[in-house]
Structures are given as C-alpha cells and as structure tokens.
Amino acid sequence: MRVSVPATSANLGPGFDCLGLALNLKNQVIIKPSKFHSVSLKGEGSNNPVLKDNNMFVSIFNDFYNNLTQKRRFFRFEFFNEIPLSRGLGSSSAVIVSAIASAYAIEGIKLEKEKILNLALAYENHPDNITPAVMGGFNVATVQENEVKFINKTMPRGLKAVVVIPNRSISTQLSRKALPFKYSKEDAVFNLSYSSLLTAAFMSENWDMLKHASQDMFHQKYRMKLMPELFEVQKIALQKGALMSTLSGSGSTMLNICSNEDSVALAEKLKEKFPHFRVLCLDFDNFGVKVEL
C-alpha cells in the first residue's frame, strides 16, 4: 500500500490559523507486511537517525491500528519524503494525516476524508494545515465543537507556487514567542477585513486582488524579523511578478503565487538573489491524501 500527502502552506498572510492550500510536493510511505518491524527513510530527514528510532508516523499508525484490530502485526515502512522539515510546509500534518489514513486502509476500512480530518484534530488543533493536507486545493477552515468546518476550492492550472526555502529553520517555539500577547482592535479589524478579501479573491479567482488582500498585521512581520532576509525575498518577488508573497506557516519558507508565464523568470531571479536558499516551482495539489493499494 502506498499513501501520499501533499505539502501545505498555511495562513497565507492575514488568514491566521484558518487559510491554507496544498502544494504538489509530497511525502509518500509504502507499507508492506513483514516478519518484524522495520523502517527505511529516503529524502528529507534521511540523515536524522532519530526519525527512524522515534518515528511519529509509526507511533500514530500503531495507536490507531491496535485500537482497530486488537492484534499485533509487523510491517515494513518505506518513507520517501519531499517535504522539508521545520520550514513551514506542513511536514507534521503530512505525517499525522498519512498515519491515520494508513491504519484504516491497511485493514480495508474506507474512511471519508472528513473523518480523517477530524481524527487528525487530536494531534493538530489548528485546521489550516491539516485541511489542505487531507482535501487538497485552497481551504478556509475553523474548528467548532471538535469538528472542522471548511470550504474547499480547487486551484486552477494557470497558477504556480514559487517557494523559497531557506537553509535554516525558524524555531516554532521562538516563532510563537515573537508574537504579541495581545492585539489592538485596529489590528484585529485589519486582519479580519483582509482575510475576508483574500478568501473572496481565491473563491472568485480574482488573482489581481491577491497582492492587495494578502497583507497582515498579526504574525508575519514579527516572525520574519527572526530571519530578516525574508523581507528582501518578499520585496523582490512582488517586484518580479508575484501575485502575492507571504510567509508559509510560521516560516521559514516564503510562498509566492504567480501565473504560469511568470513562474520561470521569478524562480530564476530568486535563485540568483538567494543562492544559499532552495527555490522550487510547484503546481498546486487538488487531491490531498491518496491511498493506493
């Protein structure tokens, strides 16, 4: 059995903890029956032995599988990871979603995606990453009475994501500490209005509005100060054709959305200006988690 889950980019500027979309950059795991437990890991994180010995996927998978079956079986888990770790691209959400989907699928139990999404809430209580990981596309999501309420929108083929992945992470703990303890009413109204405008722009496919609507007062400037080069990434991206440029999740990756026609030139300019950072030109993913037997 093969299970794949896409990378995700959350917040999208003003949509703090509620907006996110899926990118065509995936983690995959192949699961095979085995006489003993074993793990192999290729790609992102393969040089980290802790990920083999203390694997979050295996732990979540076993929790669900043991509860479902009440029996002990051994499997070989072969991981092929494309999603960078600790870079704001939803690597943890990908692990959570794939582990839950795998535990049910290996017993032949077909779960609706909404069920997978709500089970994932036990491990990730912010829906902005887990929702696109499960559903694909662009998503507006919130949690109400321990259930994710969301609206999903397919992303068109005419757009690309040019992501700039720095050579170092922004600590999640440090990133959270950088945020204000309280916000003014003016900042709250600002983000509410811009998040609403950004959502409307995605839903109506008014792409020219993205640049205006993706401004934020809640988190970006505080987190980007931890890696000041990100301000220059954002400035150059907007000058060179990006429709919007925002911090991906809590960082350190920057997400730039542009038209297909502008994507190659934008990626080349960002590679030239930031040779120590990885720059990827990606399609959007509209499928979310996939299980193939």
Protein backbone atom coordinates (compact mmCIF):
# COMPACT_ATOMS: atom_id res chain seq x y z
CA MET A 1 0.00 0.00 0.00
CA ARG A 2 1.20 3.48 -0.87
CA VAL A 3 -0.07 6.62 0.88
CA SER A 4 0.88 10.13 -0.22
CA VAL A 5 0.14 13.52 1.35
CA PRO A 6 0.97 16.97 -0.10
CA ALA A 7 2.90 19.80 1.49
CA THR A 8 0.76 22.68 2.70
CA SER A 9 1.15 26.42 3.14
CA ALA A 10 -0.90 27.96 5.93
CA ASN A 11 -2.02 31.45 6.99
CA LEU A 12 -1.41 32.99 3.53
CA GLY A 13 -0.81 36.34 5.16
CA PRO A 14 -3.89 37.54 7.07
CA GLY A 15 -5.66 34.15 7.35
CA PHE A 16 -4.03 33.32 10.67
CA ASP A 17 -4.79 29.68 11.61
CA CYS A 18 -7.68 29.41 9.13
CA LEU A 19 -6.46 29.65 5.50
CA GLY A 20 -4.24 27.11 3.73
CA LEU A 21 -3.54 25.43 0.42
CA ALA A 22 -1.85 22.27 -0.83
CA LEU A 23 1.31 22.08 -2.95
CA ASN A 24 2.48 19.35 -5.29
CA LEU A 25 5.40 18.36 -3.07
CA LYS A 26 4.67 15.08 -1.34
CA ASN A 27 5.64 12.66 1.35
CA GLN A 28 4.95 9.03 0.48
CA VAL A 29 5.06 5.86 2.52
CA ILE A 30 4.89 2.28 1.25
CA ILE A 31 3.70 -0.23 3.84
CA LYS A 32 4.36 -3.97 3.47
CA PRO A 33 3.62 -6.94 5.73
CA SER A 34 6.81 -8.11 7.44
CA LYS A 35 8.10 -10.69 9.92
CA PHE A 36 9.50 -7.86 12.03
CA HIS A 37 9.17 -4.10 12.36
CA SER A 38 11.47 -2.06 10.10
CA VAL A 39 11.75 1.50 8.82
CA SER A 40 13.62 2.94 5.85
CA LEU A 41 13.78 6.65 5.11
CA LYS A 42 14.84 8.43 1.93
CA GLY A 43 14.77 12.12 1.09
CA GLU A 44 14.13 14.86 3.64
CA GLY A 45 15.24 13.84 7.12
CA SER A 46 17.07 10.70 5.97
CA ASN A 47 20.28 11.88 7.70
CA ASN A 48 18.49 12.14 11.04
CA PRO A 49 18.63 8.77 12.87
CA VAL A 50 16.13 9.97 15.47
CA LEU A 51 13.38 9.95 12.83
CA LYS A 52 13.86 6.20 12.39
CA ASP A 53 14.01 5.34 16.09
CA ASN A 54 11.33 7.76 17.31
CA ASN A 55 9.06 7.94 14.28
CA MET A 56 5.86 9.94 14.77
CA PHE A 57 4.16 8.20 11.83
CA VAL A 58 4.74 4.73 13.29
CA SER A 59 3.55 5.83 16.73
CA ILE A 60 0.27 7.28 15.41
CA PHE A 61 -0.23 4.36 13.00
CA ASN A 62 0.18 1.84 15.84
CA ASP A 63 -2.22 3.75 18.10
CA PHE A 64 -4.98 3.57 15.51
CA TYR A 65 -4.16 0.11 14.16
CA ASN A 66 -4.03 -1.51 17.61
CA ASN A 67 -7.31 0.13 18.63
CA LEU A 68 -8.95 -1.03 15.42
CA THR A 69 -7.75 -4.63 15.39
CA GLN A 70 -6.63 -5.56 18.90
CA LYS A 71 -3.89 -7.65 17.28
CA ARG A 72 -0.16 -7.35 16.80
CA ARG A 73 1.25 -7.39 13.27
CA PHE A 74 4.58 -6.23 11.93
CA PHE A 75 5.11 -4.00 8.91
CA ARG A 76 7.93 -2.53 6.88
CA PHE A 77 7.53 1.23 6.42
CA GLU A 78 9.39 2.79 3.48
CA PHE A 79 9.30 6.59 3.58
CA PHE A 80 10.05 8.83 0.60
CA ASN A 81 9.95 12.42 1.88
CA GLU A 82 9.94 15.55 -0.27
CA ILE A 83 8.56 17.97 2.32
CA PRO A 84 11.35 19.84 4.17
CA LEU A 85 11.27 19.57 7.95
CA SER A 86 10.58 22.60 10.15
CA ARG A 87 10.22 25.01 7.23
CA GLY A 88 6.52 25.91 7.43
CA LEU A 89 5.38 23.47 4.75
CA GLY A 90 3.21 21.19 6.86
CA SER A 91 5.57 18.23 7.34
CA SER A 92 3.97 17.33 10.70
CA SER A 93 0.45 17.50 9.27
CA ALA A 94 1.51 15.22 6.41
CA VAL A 95 2.76 12.65 8.93
CA ILE A 96 -0.42 12.80 11.01
CA VAL A 97 -2.79 12.53 8.05
CA SER A 98 -0.89 9.72 6.31
CA ALA A 99 -0.59 7.67 9.52
CA ILE A 100 -4.33 7.81 10.23
CA ALA A 101 -5.31 7.05 6.62
CA SER A 102 -2.84 4.13 6.52
CA ALA A 103 -4.05 2.46 9.72
CA TYR A 104 -7.60 2.23 8.39
CA ALA A 105 -6.74 1.44 4.78
CA ILE A 106 -4.47 -1.49 5.65
CA GLU A 107 -7.49 -3.17 7.26
CA GLY A 108 -9.64 -2.42 4.23
CA ILE A 109 -11.68 0.23 6.03
CA LYS A 110 -12.51 3.14 3.75
CA LEU A 111 -12.77 6.42 5.61
CA GLU A 112 -14.36 9.55 4.23
CA LYS A 113 -11.85 12.38 4.07
CA GLU A 114 -13.89 14.42 6.54
CA LYS A 115 -13.44 11.61 9.08
CA ILE A 116 -9.66 11.55 8.57
CA LEU A 117 -9.61 15.32 9.00
CA ASN A 118 -11.48 15.24 12.29
CA LEU A 119 -9.37 12.39 13.67
CA ALA A 120 -6.28 14.44 12.86
CA LEU A 121 -7.54 17.19 15.18
CA ALA A 122 -6.39 15.12 18.16
CA TYR A 123 -2.81 15.73 17.06
CA GLU A 124 -3.06 19.15 15.40
CA ASN A 125 -5.70 21.54 16.70
CA HIS A 126 -5.14 24.20 14.03
CA PRO A 127 -7.04 23.30 10.85
CA ASP A 128 -5.08 25.49 8.40
CA ASN A 129 -2.52 22.75 7.59
CA ILE A 130 -4.41 19.50 8.13
CA THR A 131 -7.38 20.57 5.97
CA PRO A 132 -5.42 21.09 2.72
CA ALA A 133 -3.31 18.02 3.55
CA VAL A 134 -6.49 15.94 3.54
CA MET A 135 -8.60 17.77 0.94
CA GLY A 136 -6.08 19.44 -1.39
CA GLY A 137 -6.70 22.83 -3.00
CA PHE A 138 -7.42 26.10 -1.17
CA ASN A 139 -9.28 25.84 2.12
CA VAL A 140 -10.98 28.10 4.64
CA ALA A 141 -11.33 26.19 7.90
CA THR A 142 -12.22 26.57 11.55
CA VAL A 143 -12.97 24.24 14.46
CA GLN A 144 -16.42 24.16 16.01
CA GLU A 145 -17.27 21.68 18.80
CA ASN A 146 -14.25 19.47 17.97
CA GLU A 147 -15.16 19.30 14.29
CA VAL A 148 -13.52 21.04 11.33
CA LYS A 149 -15.88 23.23 9.36
CA PHE A 150 -14.35 24.08 5.99
CA ILE A 151 -14.94 25.19 2.42
CA ASN A 152 -12.65 23.83 -0.27
CA LYS A 153 -11.75 25.40 -3.61
CA THR A 154 -9.89 23.72 -6.49
CA MET A 155 -6.81 25.65 -7.57
CA PRO A 156 -6.57 26.37 -11.32
CA ARG A 157 -3.80 25.13 -13.60
CA GLY A 158 -2.91 28.66 -14.65
CA LEU A 159 -1.12 29.42 -11.37
CA LYS A 160 2.18 28.23 -9.89
CA ALA A 161 3.74 28.39 -6.45
CA VAL A 162 7.36 29.53 -6.33
CA VAL A 163 8.58 28.63 -2.85
CA VAL A 164 11.80 29.91 -1.34
CA ILE A 165 13.13 27.53 1.32
CA PRO A 166 15.91 28.97 3.49
CA ASN A 167 18.87 26.87 4.55
CA ARG A 168 17.80 27.12 8.19
CA SER A 169 14.58 26.90 10.12
CA ILE A 170 12.77 29.33 12.37
CA SER A 171 12.19 27.59 15.69
CA THR A 172 8.46 27.08 16.24
CA GLN A 173 8.90 27.92 19.91
CA LEU A 174 10.85 31.08 19.08
CA SER A 175 8.33 31.96 16.38
CA ARG A 176 5.46 31.76 18.84
CA LYS A 177 7.31 33.82 21.43
CA ALA A 178 7.87 36.54 18.82
CA LEU A 179 4.13 37.19 18.54
CA PRO A 180 2.40 39.83 20.67
CA PHE A 181 0.48 38.63 23.70
CA LYS A 182 -2.39 40.99 22.81
CA TYR A 183 -3.57 42.71 19.63
CA SER A 184 -5.30 46.05 19.25
CA LYS A 185 -8.84 46.30 17.94
CA GLU A 186 -7.43 48.09 14.87
CA ASP A 187 -5.11 45.19 14.06
CA ALA A 188 -7.92 42.68 14.60
CA VAL A 189 -10.24 44.58 12.26
CA PHE A 190 -7.41 44.91 9.71
CA ASN A 191 -6.81 41.16 9.61
CA LEU A 192 -10.49 40.31 9.59
CA SER A 193 -11.10 42.55 6.59
CA TYR A 194 -8.03 41.45 4.65
CA SER A 195 -8.59 37.76 5.36
CA SER A 196 -12.17 38.15 4.08
CA LEU A 197 -10.96 39.94 0.96
CA LEU A 198 -8.27 37.31 0.33
CA THR A 199 -10.80 34.49 0.68
CA ALA A 200 -13.15 36.23 -1.74
CA ALA A 201 -10.28 36.71 -4.21
CA PHE A 202 -9.47 32.98 -4.19
CA MET A 203 -13.08 31.91 -4.43
CA SER A 204 -13.87 34.32 -7.30
CA GLU A 205 -10.45 33.74 -8.97
CA ASN A 206 -9.76 37.47 -8.93
CA TRP A 207 -6.00 36.93 -8.94
CA ASP A 208 -5.11 40.60 -9.37
CA MET A 209 -6.62 41.20 -5.93
CA LEU A 210 -4.20 38.82 -4.15
CA LYS A 211 -1.41 41.37 -3.82
CA HIS A 212 -3.74 43.83 -2.12
CA ALA A 213 -5.54 41.28 0.04
CA SER A 214 -2.57 39.31 1.42
CA GLN A 215 -1.37 41.96 3.88
CA ASP A 216 -1.17 41.02 7.55
CA MET A 217 -0.75 42.62 10.98
CA PHE A 218 -0.87 39.51 13.20
CA HIS A 219 2.26 37.46 12.63
CA GLN A 220 4.36 37.93 9.50
CA LYS A 221 6.47 40.95 10.40
CA TYR A 222 7.22 39.55 13.88
CA ARG A 223 8.31 36.16 12.55
CA MET A 224 10.19 37.49 9.54
CA LYS A 225 12.33 39.67 11.82
CA LEU A 226 13.86 36.41 13.07
CA MET A 227 15.28 35.98 9.54
CA PRO A 228 15.49 39.48 8.01
CA GLU A 229 16.42 38.17 4.52
CA LEU A 230 12.78 37.17 4.14
CA PHE A 231 11.74 40.80 3.77
CA GLU A 232 14.03 41.05 0.74
CA VAL A 233 12.62 37.80 -0.69
CA GLN A 234 9.13 39.23 -0.41
CA LYS A 235 10.12 42.57 -1.94
CA ILE A 236 11.86 41.05 -4.96
CA ALA A 237 9.07 38.50 -5.53
CA LEU A 238 6.43 41.23 -5.68
CA GLN A 239 8.61 43.36 -7.96
CA LYS A 240 9.20 40.46 -10.35
CA GLY A 241 5.65 39.31 -10.99
CA ALA A 242 4.37 37.50 -7.90
CA LEU A 243 0.64 37.94 -7.35
CA MET A 244 1.26 37.56 -3.61
CA SER A 245 4.20 36.76 -1.34
CA THR A 246 3.63 35.51 2.20
CA LEU A 247 5.34 33.61 4.96
CA SER A 248 4.43 29.93 4.72
CA GLY A 249 3.01 28.85 8.07
CA SER A 250 5.38 30.06 10.78
CA GLY A 251 8.31 30.02 8.34
CA SER A 252 10.99 29.99 7.31
CA THR A 253 9.70 29.26 3.76
CA MET A 254 8.20 32.06 1.68
CA LEU A 255 5.27 31.24 -0.61
CA ASN A 256 4.95 33.20 -3.85
CA ILE A 257 1.97 32.70 -6.14
CA CYS A 258 2.28 33.75 -9.77
CA SER A 259 0.97 32.97 -13.23
CA ASN A 260 2.48 30.10 -15.22
CA GLU A 261 4.00 32.63 -17.62
CA ASP A 262 5.90 34.45 -14.87
CA SER A 263 6.95 31.44 -12.80
CA VAL A 264 10.24 30.50 -14.52
CA ALA A 265 11.57 34.07 -14.59
CA LEU A 266 10.57 34.64 -10.97
CA ALA A 267 12.22 31.41 -9.83
CA GLU A 268 15.43 32.24 -11.69
CA LYS A 269 15.59 35.75 -10.22
CA LEU A 270 15.10 34.40 -6.69
CA LYS A 271 17.76 31.72 -7.22
CA GLU A 272 20.16 34.40 -8.43
CA LYS A 273 19.50 36.69 -5.46
CA PHE A 274 19.45 33.95 -2.81
CA PRO A 275 21.93 31.25 -3.91
CA HIS A 276 22.00 29.61 -0.46
CA PHE A 277 18.22 29.07 -0.43
CA ARG A 278 16.28 26.40 -2.32
CA VAL A 279 13.78 27.73 -4.85
CA LEU A 280 11.12 25.35 -6.18
CA CYS A 281 8.49 26.00 -8.82
CA LEU A 282 5.46 23.87 -7.95
CA ASP A 283 1.95 23.13 -9.13
CA PHE A 284 -0.86 23.15 -6.62
CA ASP A 285 -2.30 19.84 -5.43
CA ASN A 286 -6.06 19.40 -5.63
CA PHE A 287 -6.34 15.83 -4.35
CA GLY A 288 -4.94 15.81 -0.82
CA VAL A 289 -4.24 12.47 0.84
CA LYS A 290 -4.18 9.49 -1.55
CA VAL A 291 -4.27 5.78 -0.73
CA GLU A 292 -3.25 3.30 -3.43
CA LEU A 293 -3.46 -0.43 -2.82
